[in-house]
Amino acid sequence: MGFGAASELLPLRLALIIGSVAALLTAAMLVQMLLLRWRTRRLEKRRQAVAERWRPLMLAAAIDAVPPLPPLAARDAWAFILLWQQIAEGLRGEARTRLRELARQAGMAAVARRWLRGTGAARRLMALAMLGHLGDPADWDALRAQLGERRPDLSLMAARALVLSDAQRALPDVVAQLLTRTDWPVSRVASLLREAGAELACAPVLALLQQADDEALLRLLPLLAVIDEQEAAEAVSAVLQRVKDPQVLAAALAGVNAPAALPAVRALARHPAWSVRAEVASALLRIGNEADRETLQRLMGDREWWVRYHAARAFVGLPGTTAQAVARLREGLGDRFARDMLQQVLAEQRLQ
Amino acid sequence: MTQGPAELHWSLAALVTALQWLFLGYFALMNLVYVALDLIALRVIGRDAAARTLASLPQYSTGLEPAISLLVPAYNEAATIAASVHSMLQLDYPEFEIVVVNDGSRDTTLQVLMREFGLVPFPQAYRIAVPVKEVQGVYRSPQHHNLLVIDKANGGKADALNAGLNAARHPLFCAVDADSILQRDSLQRVVRPFLQDARVVAAGGTIRIANGCRISHGFLERIGMPRNLLARIQIVEYLRAFLFGRLGWSPLNAMLIISGAFGVFRRDAVIEVGGYRHDTIGEDMELVVRLHAHYRMQRRPYRIVYVADPICWTEAPESLKVLRNQRVRWQRGLMESLWAHRRLLFHPRSGAVGWIAYPAMLLIEGLGPAIELLGYLLMGAAFAFGLVSWQAFAAFMLLALGLGLMLSASALLLEEMSFHLYPSWRHLGALVGAMLLENLGYRQLTAWWRLRGLALWLARRKAQWGEMRRLGVARASRQQDTR
């Protein structure tokens, strides 16, 4: 190529090379896009065909008994498992059991085992979900091995698969992971524990909280919502007496739902951190009684808006408190902030 | 001593060569950054493919989702506010409240709200966590307990958001434009990062173009392709900006922008930094940069993340005039936000934000339009005056356009690999056509407007709420900025 002057040669050659490579890459990406589009549409058609054929059979199995099954092509396994999961996740009890039987008869256990040994994350996730539902004891070790997987979605799915297979056997292993698996979203863990059942989850969760440090407590305290309120109250009381960190105290107070924790809650009503005082007031709304009237009246005059708000709500919500009595009290209050807050809370109550 | 013609020609040729190196360096740097972001985005999209498959399975509320306050600033939104609030009330989320802030509208926004939702005055013990203009009234709806309306003196969008922030009761708040079109599960999707990582202080979602889509009762019913060419081009532009722009910065914890149309923040974090700033036109970006600066300088752990799922749809301008105004404002907002936090630049504590994202944003998005247009102009002039050969001119054009096309194509490819929202062949053809047009004229035109924005920022004109006339693709409405 003949450039105008020697001085412009190098930058222009570079421009030409980079520009040409970019143009070629653009063309390559467009081709890839077309191929992807073609492949996606083909897969979508197959998925629809599988759904049309298998959905009625799956529903029939869920309602009554597994009907005679047609053969399933290997290339349709993905679409089958996806459809199966969509239906199975909405079912419980016998219906889900029969659906499991359908999957076994369709040969999905072998497919899932093969996928689990592969490297593709999506297939491994699907395989874990499938094997968990099928619950074959022979797969236990393979599922357990996946608990240590680095990717949180895979390890968490392995945990769920174990819980689905045998919750009692799985929980000690799964709960033991919670101290180190900070990448497991606590909401997903809570769902998993709910699936296992509150009774089974109770002992391992309580044991876990006993050994958790402040950081772990902050993350794990919401799990108390999963277990029995009375058991949770005892655990919370222990935490409230043990820890000093205001953030952890506030998180623990947020989990208080049973009156057994009242003494520990009341002891924190004068805590220097407003977030703790606000949670004390909030907890008293759930479990407080007549004896807390004075404490709440004092908290209604707190310097922090949130403490006043929760205290006013708790005060109005105390057993045996009538709107007239609160209105009378409001008139007699010397503290303007407390008066305003009571007025707001009364108005909220009227609207509800 | 005077120069002869030969010496003058030699000097000019040397200048042209120097400029060629400058532009080549600039294009190389710019595209190196973009390609790096693209590769990161590609990795993230590949990694999340499995999760997207699982997301198609039934999802259940865990009961541990944090409650959210939706803050909806409204200024002269009488035509659309009722429909917007009705659609927000139908959002699928365990616990949320809607706080509409009527920012001294000159139309009947407040009256419409009062009539439509049977609002009654409410004796709110109004909390002033961040200072705002005078609040003239607070209203609640007896029918919808989670709807609160604040009527206040006009103070701009930032002031309205601050007023909402003061009234918000929940730990997270979601700033949302009054005419944003949400999906029923928008909140469920955008809240996920907060559930996964306690360090997350803010999360932004992908904004998509609603033009051409069918909207019913405030929700997106069917995705379509707009007939208007400008809107089509903006689809490609948004894909580029969101899919690899923000998706690329997010894993580095260096995302500097969360769209004002839809973003979720931790209330205490935003109050701690003083709420939204009134004196900037880009209050959404400024807040995010300030959060970065705050946490980085204090060496406190935090995350500002991006959710790639398409969760909010907005109407794009369909006329050049409206688009020009929008881009001029965005550029001013960008420069104001960067300038306000210039101490981040190469600060020892600023990490990836100060050492990568900030300089890249400043050079590529801030000063980029000036360099790019200067490049086109000077190469054109040098060619016209015979200082460079036509081959040289062509090589530079190939470089500029080739790289632009490559990046747009990669955005389309990412979309194809991930969400695949435009399913028909006709859609694909329209997007490829828009991609070509985006690089052959549109980008240059927007670069010119952005240059004007840059000039206006230098002139430091006072920022105001932008009034943008919209055609009302989804609803007849005026729309606030959506970056």
GROMACS .gro file of N, CA and C in nm, chain B residues 311-394:
model
  252
  663ILE      N    1  -3.453  -0.517   3.386
  663ILE     CA    2  -3.557  -0.502   3.489
  663ILE      C    3  -3.633  -0.372   3.479
  664CYS      N    4  -3.588  -0.282   3.395
  664CYS     CA    5  -3.657  -0.154   3.384
  664CYS      C    6  -3.653  -0.109   3.238
  665TRP      N    7  -3.767  -0.061   3.192
  665TRP     CA    8  -3.777  -0.020   3.053
  665TRP      C    9  -3.812   0.128   3.049
  666THR      N   10  -3.751   0.198   2.956
  666THR     CA   11  -3.775   0.341   2.951
  666THR      C   12  -3.793   0.387   2.806
  667GLU      N   13  -3.860   0.498   2.793
  667GLU     CA   14  -3.886   0.550   2.659
  667GLU      C   15  -3.767   0.632   2.612
  668ALA      N   16  -3.717   0.602   2.495
  668ALA     CA   17  -3.603   0.675   2.441
  668ALA      C   18  -3.652   0.790   2.354
  669PRO      N   19  -3.577   0.899   2.348
  669PRO     CA   20  -3.617   1.011   2.261
  669PRO      C   21  -3.622   0.968   2.114
  670GLU      N   22  -3.721   1.018   2.044
  670GLU     CA   23  -3.733   0.983   1.902
  670GLU      C   24  -3.707   1.103   1.812
  671SER      N   25  -3.675   1.217   1.870
  671SER     CA   26  -3.643   1.332   1.785
  671SER      C   27  -3.502   1.381   1.818
  672LEU      N   28  -3.440   1.437   1.719
  672LEU     CA   29  -3.301   1.482   1.735
  672LEU      C   30  -3.290   1.587   1.844
  673LYS      N   31  -3.389   1.675   1.850
  673LYS     CA   32  -3.382   1.784   1.946
  673LYS      C   33  -3.384   1.732   2.090
  674VAL      N   34  -3.476   1.639   2.114
  674VAL     CA   35  -3.487   1.584   2.251
  674VAL      C   36  -3.362   1.504   2.285
  675LEU      N   37  -3.317   1.427   2.186
  675LEU     CA   38  -3.196   1.347   2.209
  675LEU      C   39  -3.076   1.438   2.237
  676ARG      N   40  -3.067   1.546   2.161
  676ARG     CA   41  -2.955   1.639   2.181
  676ARG      C   42  -2.957   1.695   2.324
  677ASN      N   43  -3.074   1.741   2.368
  677ASN     CA   44  -3.085   1.795   2.504
  677ASN      C   45  -3.043   1.693   2.608
  678GLN      N   46  -3.089   1.569   2.585
  678GLN     CA   47  -3.056   1.462   2.680
  678GLN      C   48  -2.905   1.441   2.687
  679ARG      N   49  -2.842   1.431   2.571
  679ARG     CA   50  -2.699   1.400   2.570
  679ARG      C   51  -2.615   1.516   2.624
  680VAL      N   52  -2.658   1.636   2.596
  680VAL     CA   53  -2.587   1.752   2.650
  680VAL      C   54  -2.592   1.747   2.802
  681ARG      N   55  -2.711   1.715   2.857
  681ARG     CA   56  -2.725   1.708   3.002
  681ARG      C   57  -2.643   1.594   3.062
  682TRP      N   58  -2.648   1.479   2.997
  682TRP     CA   59  -2.572   1.365   3.048
  682TRP      C   60  -2.423   1.399   3.057
  683GLN      N   61  -2.375   1.466   2.952
  683GLN     CA   62  -2.232   1.497   2.950
  683GLN      C   63  -2.196   1.593   3.063
  684ARG      N   64  -2.283   1.691   3.083
  684ARG     CA   65  -2.259   1.786   3.193
  684ARG      C   66  -2.262   1.713   3.327
  685GLY      N   67  -2.360   1.625   3.342
  685GLY     CA   68  -2.372   1.549   3.466
  685GLY      C   69  -2.248   1.464   3.491
  686LEU      N   70  -2.202   1.403   3.385
  686LEU     CA   71  -2.081   1.318   3.396
  686LEU      C   72  -1.962   1.400   3.442
  687MET      N   73  -1.941   1.514   3.378
  687MET     CA   74  -1.824   1.595   3.412
  687MET      C   75  -1.837   1.654   3.552
  688GLU      N   76  -1.958   1.694   3.588
  688GLU     CA   77  -1.979   1.749   3.723
  688GLU      C   78  -1.946   1.643   3.829
  689SER      N   79  -1.993   1.520   3.802
  689SER     CA   80  -1.970   1.413   3.900
  689SER      C   81  -1.822   1.381   3.911
  690LEU      N   82  -1.754   1.373   3.797
  690LEU     CA   83  -1.611   1.340   3.801
  690LEU      C   84  -1.532   1.453   3.867
  691TRP      N   85  -1.566   1.575   3.830
  691TRP     CA   86  -1.492   1.690   3.882
  691TRP      C   87  -1.510   1.703   4.034
  692ALA      N   88  -1.632   1.677   4.079
  692ALA     CA   89  -1.661   1.691   4.222
  692ALA      C   90  -1.579   1.592   4.305
  693HIS      N   91  -1.537   1.483   4.244
  693HIS     CA   92  -1.462   1.381   4.320
  693HIS      C   93  -1.327   1.355   4.256
  694ARG      N   94  -1.264   1.463   4.212
  694ARG     CA   95  -1.136   1.449   4.141
  694ARG      C   96  -1.025   1.397   4.232
  695ARG      N   97  -1.046   1.406   4.362
  695ARG     CA   98  -0.942   1.355   4.453
  695ARG      C   99  -0.929   1.202   4.442
  696LEU      N  100  -1.032   1.139   4.385
  696LEU     CA  101  -1.023   0.994   4.365
  696LEU      C  102  -0.914   0.956   4.265
  697LEU      N  103  -0.888   1.045   4.172
  697LEU     CA  104  -0.797   1.014   4.061
  697LEU      C  105  -0.658   0.982   4.115
  698PHE      N  106  -0.616   0.860   4.093
  698PHE     CA  107  -0.483   0.810   4.136
  698PHE      C  108  -0.456   0.830   4.285
  699HIS      N  109  -0.561   0.835   4.364
  699HIS     CA  110  -0.542   0.842   4.509
  699HIS      C  111  -0.497   0.703   4.558
  700PRO      N  112  -0.400   0.699   4.651
  700PRO     CA  113  -0.350   0.568   4.694
  700PRO      C  114  -0.459   0.473   4.747
  701ARG      N  115  -0.568   0.529   4.802
  701ARG     CA  116  -0.672   0.442   4.859
  701ARG      C  117  -0.785   0.414   4.761
  702SER      N  118  -0.777   0.473   4.644
  702SER     CA  119  -0.897   0.468   4.558
  702SER      C  120  -0.910   0.339   4.477
  703GLY      N  121  -0.810   0.255   4.478
  703GLY     CA  122  -0.819   0.123   4.414
  703GLY      C  123  -0.858   0.131   4.267
  704ALA      N  124  -0.938   0.029   4.227
  704ALA     CA  125  -0.976   0.021   4.085
  704ALA      C  126  -1.058   0.141   4.041
  705VAL      N  127  -1.127   0.204   4.136
  705VAL     CA  128  -1.209   0.321   4.100
  705VAL      C  129  -1.118   0.435   4.054
  706GLY      N  130  -1.021   0.469   4.137
  706GLY     CA  131  -0.937   0.585   4.108
  706GLY      C  132  -0.827   0.560   4.007
  707TRP      N  133  -0.787   0.431   3.996
  707TRP     CA  134  -0.674   0.401   3.908
  707TRP      C  135  -0.717   0.348   3.772
  708ILE      N  136  -0.838   0.300   3.763
  708ILE     CA  137  -0.882   0.247   3.631
  708ILE      C  138  -1.011   0.316   3.585
  709ALA      N  139  -1.118   0.301   3.665
  709ALA     CA  140  -1.249   0.347   3.616
  709ALA      C  141  -1.254   0.499   3.598
  710TYR      N  142  -1.205   0.571   3.698
  710TYR     CA  143  -1.212   0.718   3.690
  710TYR      C  144  -1.133   0.771   3.571
  711PRO      N  145  -1.003   0.735   3.557
  711PRO     CA  146  -0.930   0.788   3.441
  711PRO      C  147  -0.990   0.742   3.309
  712ALA      N  148  -1.040   0.617   3.305
  712ALA     CA  149  -1.100   0.569   3.180
  712ALA      C  150  -1.225   0.650   3.148
  713MET      N  151  -1.306   0.674   3.250
  713MET     CA  152  -1.429   0.751   3.230
  713MET      C  153  -1.396   0.894   3.188
  714LEU      N  154  -1.296   0.951   3.252
  714LEU     CA  155  -1.259   1.088   3.220
  714LEU      C  156  -1.208   1.099   3.076
  715LEU      N  157  -1.119   1.008   3.040
  715LEU     CA  158  -1.058   1.016   2.907
  715LEU      C  159  -1.155   0.976   2.796
  716ILE      N  160  -1.228   0.866   2.822
  716ILE     CA  161  -1.309   0.810   2.713
  716ILE      C  162  -1.447   0.876   2.706
  717GLU      N  163  -1.514   0.884   2.820
  717GLU     CA  164  -1.649   0.941   2.818
  717GLU      C  165  -1.647   1.092   2.836
  718GLY      N  166  -1.556   1.141   2.918
  718GLY     CA  167  -1.553   1.285   2.946
  718GLY      C  168  -1.489   1.365   2.834
  719LEU      N  169  -1.363   1.336   2.809
  719LEU     CA  170  -1.292   1.413   2.708
  719LEU      C  171  -1.295   1.348   2.570
  720GLY      N  172  -1.342   1.226   2.566
  720GLY     CA  173  -1.346   1.149   2.442
  720GLY      C  174  -1.410   1.221   2.324
  721PRO      N  175  -1.528   1.281   2.345
  721PRO     CA  176  -1.592   1.348   2.231
  721PRO      C  177  -1.502   1.454   2.167
  722ALA      N  178  -1.430   1.527   2.250
  722ALA     CA  179  -1.343   1.632   2.196
  722ALA      C  180  -1.230   1.571   2.113
  723ILE      N  181  -1.169   1.468   2.168
  723ILE     CA  182  -1.056   1.405   2.098
  723ILE      C  183  -1.105   1.339   1.969
  724GLU      N  184  -1.218   1.270   1.980
  724GLU     CA  185  -1.271   1.197   1.865
  724GLU      C  186  -1.306   1.294   1.751
  725LEU      N  187  -1.378   1.400   1.786
  725LEU     CA  188  -1.419   1.495   1.681
  725LEU      C  189  -1.297   1.568   1.624
  726LEU      N  190  -1.205   1.602   1.710
  726LEU     CA  191  -1.083   1.667   1.664
  726LEU      C  192  -1.009   1.577   1.566
  727GLY      N  193  -1.008   1.450   1.597
  727GLY     CA  194  -0.943   1.352   1.509
  727GLY      C  195  -1.006   1.350   1.372
  728TYR      N  196  -1.140   1.342   1.370
  728TYR     CA  197  -1.210   1.340   1.241
  728TYR      C  198  -1.181   1.470   1.163
  729LEU      N  199  -1.191   1.582   1.234
  729LEU     CA  200  -1.174   1.712   1.168
  729LEU      C  201  -1.033   1.730   1.113
  730LEU      N  202  -0.934   1.700   1.196
  730LEU     CA  203  -0.796   1.722   1.153
  730LEU      C  204  -0.755   1.627   1.042
  731MET      N  205  -0.798   1.503   1.053
  731MET     CA  206  -0.763   1.409   0.945
  731MET      C  207  -0.832   1.450   0.816
  732GLY      N  208  -0.957   1.498   0.828
  732GLY     CA  209  -1.029   1.545   0.710
  732GLY      C  210  -0.959   1.664   0.649
  733ALA      N  211  -0.917   1.759   0.733
  733ALA     CA  212  -0.850   1.880   0.683
  733ALA      C  213  -0.715   1.846   0.622
  734ALA      N  214  -0.640   1.756   0.690
  734ALA     CA  215  -0.508   1.718   0.640
  734ALA      C  216  -0.521   1.651   0.504
  735PHE      N  217  -0.625   1.570   0.491
  735PHE     CA  218  -0.648   1.505   0.362
  735PHE      C  219  -0.686   1.608   0.255
  736ALA      N  220  -0.773   1.701   0.293
  736ALA     CA  221  -0.819   1.803   0.198
  736ALA      C  222  -0.703   1.891   0.149
  737PHE      N  223  -0.609   1.918   0.242
  737PHE     CA  224  -0.496   2.004   0.203
  737PHE      C  225  -0.375   1.924   0.155
  738GLY      N  226  -0.395   1.797   0.131
  738GLY     CA  227  -0.288   1.715   0.075
  738GLY      C  228  -0.177   1.681   0.171
  739LEU      N  229  -0.203   1.697   0.301
  739LEU     CA  230  -0.098   1.665   0.399
  739LEU      C  231  -0.092   1.516   0.429
  740VAL      N  232  -0.202   1.445   0.405
  740VAL     CA  233  -0.198   1.298   0.414
  740VAL      C  234  -0.258   1.240   0.287
  741SER      N  235  -0.212   1.122   0.255
  741SER     CA  236  -0.262   1.055   0.135
  741SER      C  237  -0.404   1.003   0.159
  742TRP      N  238  -0.473   0.968   0.052
  742TRP     CA  239  -0.608   0.915   0.071
  742TRP      C  240  -0.603   0.780   0.140
  743GLN      N  241  -0.490   0.706   0.116
  743GLN     CA  242  -0.477   0.576   0.182
  743GLN      C  243  -0.467   0.596   0.335
  744ALA      N  244  -0.393   0.700   0.372
  744ALA     CA  245  -0.378   0.726   0.516
  744ALA      C  246  -0.512   0.764   0.577
  745PHE      N  247  -0.584   0.849   0.507
  745PHE     CA  248  -0.716   0.892   0.554
  745PHE      C  249  -0.808   0.770   0.569
  746ALA      N  250  -0.805   0.685   0.465
  746ALA     CA  251  -0.891   0.566   0.467
  746ALA      C  252  -0.853   0.473   0.583
   0.00000   0.00000   0.00000
